[in-house]
Amino acid sequence: MDKIERYAEILDSAALHARATPQLTHTDPDLSVADAYLVQKLSVDRRLSRGERRIGVKMGLTSRAKMLQVGVDEVAWGRLTDAMLLEEGASMSRARFVHPRVEPEVAFLMKAPLSGKVTAMEALAAVEAIAPAMEIIDSRYENFKFALSDVIADNTSSSGLVIGQWNDPAKDFSNLGVILEIDGHVIEVGSTAAILGHPLRSLVAAARLVAEGGEEISAGDIVMAGGITAAPNLAPGQTVRTTIQGLGSVMFQVED
């Protein structure tokens, strides 16, 4: 087993058992971004071999707030599977995660493939619908600390997603108000413009980065555009809701 396979096994096991692990770069400070993406692919492949199904991709580190929170300065992408999808209004089990957080996002539903260098208008033409969404992120690393290569290897901390009602993408979603509430209290306020200035720019970046990884965004895929605000911690008993102006709300609950 080479180091890429070993790292993939370590991260897969950490996620399976909800157990934190030391950063890979603590013992391998020269771990490259390219190798980190290989680790991510092999780690997710292990999940697919257990019966999970790929449903799309996610973008990470797309807002200034998120970059500052985790101490990195470059966007990244990860893979989504059906086991990560939580029904809107349902409950997530806190015990399945190490130290979960939540962030409000915009989700795209694709009606056509998208790959390589594309324009914003080409990206929009491939979109079937948009929706308010939330992503549950859960770094498998101790203390939620990582370098860029670490977080990429860890599937950009992606652990779950909840999607609200789908909307016509023809409406202007470049600068919509966003509110994240926990137990009825406003925790974070932001704008969809926090996603690289416009969520479409995230989709354009996703098409390019996924193609660089030898894959493509397919018709029927979900693309999570990236966090809009800082991501608060989740705890049992909470009710979490995100509302995006003109798009609607999405909610889930946290149980033990």
Short mmCIF file of C-alpha atoms in Angstrom, two decimals:
data_model
loop_
_atom_site.label_atom_id
_atom_site.label_comp_id
_atom_site.label_asym_id
_atom_site.label_seq_id
_atom_site.Cartn_x
_atom_site.Cartn_y
_atom_site.Cartn_z
CA MET A 1 0.00 0.00 0.00
CA ASP A 2 1.50 3.35 -1.02
CA LYS A 3 1.04 6.56 0.96
CA ILE A 4 -1.92 7.77 -1.14
CA GLU A 5 -3.84 4.58 -0.40
CA ARG A 6 -2.80 4.71 3.25
CA TYR A 7 -4.02 8.29 3.64
CA ALA A 8 -7.31 7.41 1.93
CA GLU A 9 -7.81 4.53 4.35
CA ILE A 10 -7.02 6.74 7.35
CA LEU A 11 -9.55 9.40 6.36
CA ASP A 12 -12.22 6.89 5.38
CA SER A 13 -11.84 5.14 8.73
CA ALA A 14 -11.97 8.45 10.60
CA ALA A 15 -15.26 9.32 8.90
CA LEU A 16 -16.74 5.85 9.41
CA HIS A 17 -15.98 5.84 13.12
CA ALA A 18 -16.48 9.59 13.79
CA ARG A 19 -12.95 9.77 15.15
CA ALA A 20 -10.56 12.69 14.68
CA THR A 21 -7.15 12.04 13.16
CA PRO A 22 -3.95 14.15 12.99
CA GLN A 23 -3.38 16.31 9.94
CA LEU A 24 -1.63 14.49 7.12
CA THR A 25 0.69 17.46 6.64
CA HIS A 26 1.99 17.12 10.20
CA THR A 27 3.97 14.07 9.10
CA ASP A 28 4.01 14.84 5.36
CA PRO A 29 4.41 18.63 5.04
CA ASP A 30 5.18 18.33 1.33
CA LEU A 31 1.86 16.64 0.47
CA SER A 32 0.89 18.31 -2.81
CA VAL A 33 -2.55 19.48 -3.86
CA ALA A 34 -2.43 17.01 -6.76
CA ASP A 35 -1.71 14.11 -4.41
CA ALA A 36 -4.39 15.35 -2.01
CA TYR A 37 -6.99 15.11 -4.77
CA LEU A 38 -5.83 11.53 -5.42
CA VAL A 39 -6.33 10.76 -1.73
CA GLN A 40 -9.81 12.26 -1.90
CA LYS A 41 -10.75 10.18 -4.93
CA LEU A 42 -9.53 6.93 -3.39
CA SER A 43 -11.25 7.70 -0.10
CA VAL A 44 -14.59 8.36 -1.82
CA ASP A 45 -14.05 5.30 -4.04
CA ARG A 46 -13.99 3.22 -0.86
CA ARG A 47 -17.43 4.55 -0.03
CA LEU A 48 -18.73 3.87 -3.53
CA SER A 49 -17.48 0.29 -3.23
CA ARG A 50 -19.69 -0.05 -0.15
CA GLY A 51 -22.75 0.92 -2.18
CA GLU A 52 -22.89 4.69 -2.02
CA ARG A 53 -23.75 6.51 -5.25
CA ARG A 54 -22.20 9.70 -6.64
CA ILE A 55 -24.75 12.54 -6.90
CA GLY A 56 -22.63 15.59 -7.64
CA VAL A 57 -19.85 17.86 -6.47
CA LYS A 58 -19.32 20.61 -3.95
CA MET A 59 -17.20 23.71 -3.95
CA GLY A 60 -15.37 24.78 -0.85
CA LEU A 61 -13.55 27.84 0.45
CA THR A 62 -15.51 30.13 -1.89
CA SER A 63 -16.18 32.99 0.54
CA ARG A 64 -13.83 35.35 2.31
CA ALA A 65 -15.48 34.44 5.63
CA LYS A 66 -14.75 30.77 5.07
CA MET A 67 -11.17 31.38 3.98
CA LEU A 68 -10.54 33.42 7.12
CA GLN A 69 -12.25 30.88 9.37
CA VAL A 70 -10.12 27.96 8.24
CA GLY A 71 -6.96 29.84 7.31
CA VAL A 72 -6.65 28.99 3.61
CA ASP A 73 -6.88 31.15 0.49
CA GLU A 74 -7.76 28.92 -2.46
CA VAL A 75 -11.02 27.30 -3.64
CA ALA A 76 -11.34 23.53 -3.75
CA TRP A 77 -13.86 20.89 -4.77
CA GLY A 78 -15.15 17.63 -3.37
CA ARG A 79 -17.51 14.79 -4.18
CA LEU A 80 -21.10 14.22 -3.03
CA THR A 81 -22.78 10.84 -2.50
CA ASP A 82 -26.36 9.83 -1.81
CA ALA A 83 -25.48 8.80 1.75
CA MET A 84 -24.71 12.46 2.50
CA LEU A 85 -28.16 13.72 1.46
CA LEU A 86 -30.51 14.53 4.34
CA GLU A 87 -34.19 15.05 3.60
CA GLU A 88 -35.40 18.60 4.20
CA GLY A 89 -36.96 18.84 7.67
CA ALA A 90 -35.38 15.59 8.85
CA SER A 91 -33.00 14.99 11.75
CA MET A 92 -29.27 14.30 11.61
CA SER A 93 -27.53 12.23 14.27
CA ARG A 94 -24.77 14.21 15.99
CA ALA A 95 -23.11 10.92 16.99
CA ARG A 96 -22.20 10.20 13.35
CA PHE A 97 -19.86 13.19 13.21
CA VAL A 98 -16.64 14.34 14.84
CA HIS A 99 -17.29 18.08 15.24
CA PRO A 100 -19.97 19.10 12.70
CA ARG A 101 -20.69 22.64 11.58
CA VAL A 102 -23.26 24.04 9.18
CA GLU A 103 -23.10 26.64 6.44
CA PRO A 104 -25.79 28.16 4.19
CA GLU A 105 -25.32 27.61 0.47
CA VAL A 106 -26.92 27.75 -2.97
CA ALA A 107 -27.42 24.43 -4.75
CA PHE A 108 -27.55 23.92 -8.52
CA LEU A 109 -29.39 21.06 -10.24
CA MET A 110 -27.83 20.37 -13.63
CA LYS A 111 -29.77 19.55 -16.79
CA ALA A 112 -26.74 19.19 -19.06
CA PRO A 113 -23.08 18.20 -18.68
CA LEU A 114 -20.53 20.88 -17.90
CA SER A 115 -16.79 20.45 -18.23
CA GLY A 116 -13.63 22.47 -18.69
CA LYS A 117 -13.36 26.19 -19.28
CA VAL A 118 -16.86 27.62 -19.67
CA THR A 119 -18.40 31.08 -19.47
CA ALA A 120 -20.95 32.11 -16.87
CA MET A 121 -23.69 32.07 -19.51
CA GLU A 122 -22.70 28.58 -20.64
CA ALA A 123 -22.80 27.44 -17.03
CA LEU A 124 -26.23 29.00 -16.48
CA ALA A 125 -27.58 27.34 -19.63
CA ALA A 126 -26.71 23.95 -18.12
CA VAL A 127 -28.66 24.62 -14.90
CA GLU A 128 -32.12 23.12 -14.41
CA ALA A 129 -32.88 24.79 -11.08
CA ILE A 130 -31.42 26.49 -8.00
CA ALA A 131 -32.33 26.02 -4.34
CA PRO A 132 -31.54 27.23 -0.84
CA ALA A 133 -29.35 24.63 0.82
CA MET A 134 -27.15 23.86 3.79
CA GLU A 135 -24.01 21.80 3.99
CA ILE A 136 -22.93 19.90 7.08
CA ILE A 137 -19.16 20.06 7.20
CA ASP A 138 -17.09 17.90 9.54
CA SER A 139 -13.34 17.93 9.26
CA ARG A 140 -11.90 14.57 10.20
CA TYR A 141 -8.83 16.36 11.57
CA GLU A 142 -8.19 17.14 15.22
CA ASN A 143 -9.41 20.59 16.32
CA PHE A 144 -10.87 21.25 12.84
CA LYS A 145 -7.41 22.49 11.78
CA PHE A 146 -5.84 21.79 8.40
CA ALA A 147 -3.72 23.03 5.53
CA LEU A 148 -5.10 23.20 1.98
CA SER A 149 -3.79 19.75 1.05
CA ASP A 150 -5.31 18.30 4.23
CA VAL A 151 -8.80 19.62 3.55
CA ILE A 152 -8.75 18.55 -0.10
CA ALA A 153 -7.74 15.02 0.89
CA ASP A 154 -10.61 15.03 3.40
CA ASN A 155 -13.19 15.69 0.63
CA THR A 156 -13.18 19.37 1.61
CA SER A 157 -14.77 18.47 4.96
CA SER A 158 -18.05 17.59 3.24
CA SER A 159 -20.31 15.34 5.30
CA GLY A 160 -23.94 16.15 4.54
CA LEU A 161 -26.31 18.36 2.59
CA VAL A 162 -29.92 19.48 2.88
CA ILE A 163 -31.72 21.05 -0.08
CA GLY A 164 -34.88 23.15 -0.10
CA GLN A 165 -37.37 23.85 -2.87
CA TRP A 166 -36.00 24.09 -6.39
CA ASN A 167 -36.47 27.43 -8.21
CA ASP A 168 -36.27 28.70 -11.77
CA PRO A 169 -32.63 29.72 -12.39
CA ALA A 170 -33.78 32.61 -14.59
CA LYS A 171 -34.25 34.81 -11.51
CA ASP A 172 -31.38 37.02 -10.42
CA PHE A 173 -29.57 35.22 -7.58
CA SER A 174 -26.37 37.26 -7.65
CA ASN A 175 -26.94 39.23 -4.43
CA LEU A 176 -29.72 37.73 -2.31
CA GLY A 177 -29.94 38.15 1.45
CA VAL A 178 -29.18 35.03 3.50
CA ILE A 179 -30.10 34.32 7.13
CA LEU A 180 -28.91 31.31 9.14
CA GLU A 181 -30.95 30.63 12.29
CA ILE A 182 -30.45 28.13 15.11
CA ASP A 183 -33.42 27.61 17.44
CA GLY A 184 -35.05 30.74 16.06
CA HIS A 185 -32.05 32.97 16.76
CA VAL A 186 -30.21 34.66 13.89
CA ILE A 187 -26.65 33.35 13.97
CA GLU A 188 -25.25 34.49 10.63
CA VAL A 189 -26.34 37.00 7.98
CA GLY A 190 -24.86 37.22 4.51
CA SER A 191 -25.42 37.45 0.78
CA THR A 192 -25.14 35.04 -2.11
CA ALA A 193 -22.60 37.52 -3.49
CA ALA A 194 -20.19 36.15 -0.87
CA ILE A 195 -19.75 33.12 -3.16
CA LEU A 196 -16.93 34.46 -5.36
CA GLY A 197 -19.00 37.59 -6.07
CA HIS A 198 -21.73 35.51 -7.77
CA PRO A 199 -22.67 31.83 -7.28
CA LEU A 200 -22.30 31.26 -11.03
CA ARG A 201 -18.58 31.92 -10.71
CA SER A 202 -18.41 28.96 -8.36
CA LEU A 203 -20.13 26.76 -10.96
CA VAL A 204 -17.68 27.96 -13.62
CA ALA A 205 -14.78 27.13 -11.30
CA ALA A 206 -16.31 23.73 -10.55
CA ALA A 207 -16.47 22.84 -14.24
CA ARG A 208 -12.79 23.70 -14.66
CA LEU A 209 -11.52 22.00 -11.51
CA VAL A 210 -13.55 18.82 -11.98
CA ALA A 211 -12.27 18.56 -15.57
CA GLU A 212 -8.70 18.97 -14.31
CA GLY A 213 -9.45 15.94 -12.14
CA GLY A 214 -10.42 13.92 -15.21
CA GLU A 215 -14.16 14.04 -14.55
CA GLU A 216 -17.14 16.16 -15.55
CA ILE A 217 -20.30 17.57 -14.03
CA SER A 218 -23.15 15.44 -15.41
CA ALA A 219 -26.82 16.07 -16.12
CA GLY A 220 -28.75 15.36 -12.93
CA ASP A 221 -25.82 16.30 -10.69
CA ILE A 222 -26.18 18.56 -7.68
CA VAL A 223 -23.50 21.22 -7.35
CA MET A 224 -23.14 22.94 -3.99
CA ALA A 225 -21.76 26.42 -4.65
CA GLY A 226 -19.93 26.93 -1.36
CA GLY A 227 -20.48 28.45 2.07
CA ILE A 228 -21.88 31.97 2.33
CA THR A 229 -21.06 32.70 5.97
CA ALA A 230 -18.88 31.36 8.74
CA ALA A 231 -20.00 27.89 9.87
CA PRO A 232 -21.31 27.58 13.46
CA ASN A 233 -21.01 24.38 15.47
CA LEU A 234 -23.92 21.95 15.69
CA ALA A 235 -25.21 20.39 18.92
CA PRO A 236 -27.99 17.93 19.78
CA GLY A 237 -31.45 19.46 20.15
CA GLN A 238 -30.93 22.29 17.68
CA THR A 239 -33.28 23.31 14.88
CA VAL A 240 -31.32 24.86 12.01
CA ARG A 241 -32.84 26.96 9.24
CA THR A 242 -31.48 28.92 6.29
CA THR A 243 -33.59 31.45 4.40
CA ILE A 244 -32.45 32.94 1.11
CA GLN A 245 -34.32 35.98 -0.18
CA GLY A 246 -36.60 35.00 -3.06
CA LEU A 247 -35.59 31.32 -2.98
CA GLY A 248 -37.20 30.14 0.25
CA SER A 249 -36.07 28.26 3.35
CA VAL A 250 -34.53 24.92 4.23
CA MET A 251 -34.46 23.30 7.67
CA PHE A 252 -33.17 20.29 9.60
CA GLN A 253 -32.83 19.21 13.21
CA VAL A 254 -29.95 17.77 15.22
CA GLU A 255 -30.45 14.77 17.49
CA ASP A 256 -28.03 12.87 19.75
#
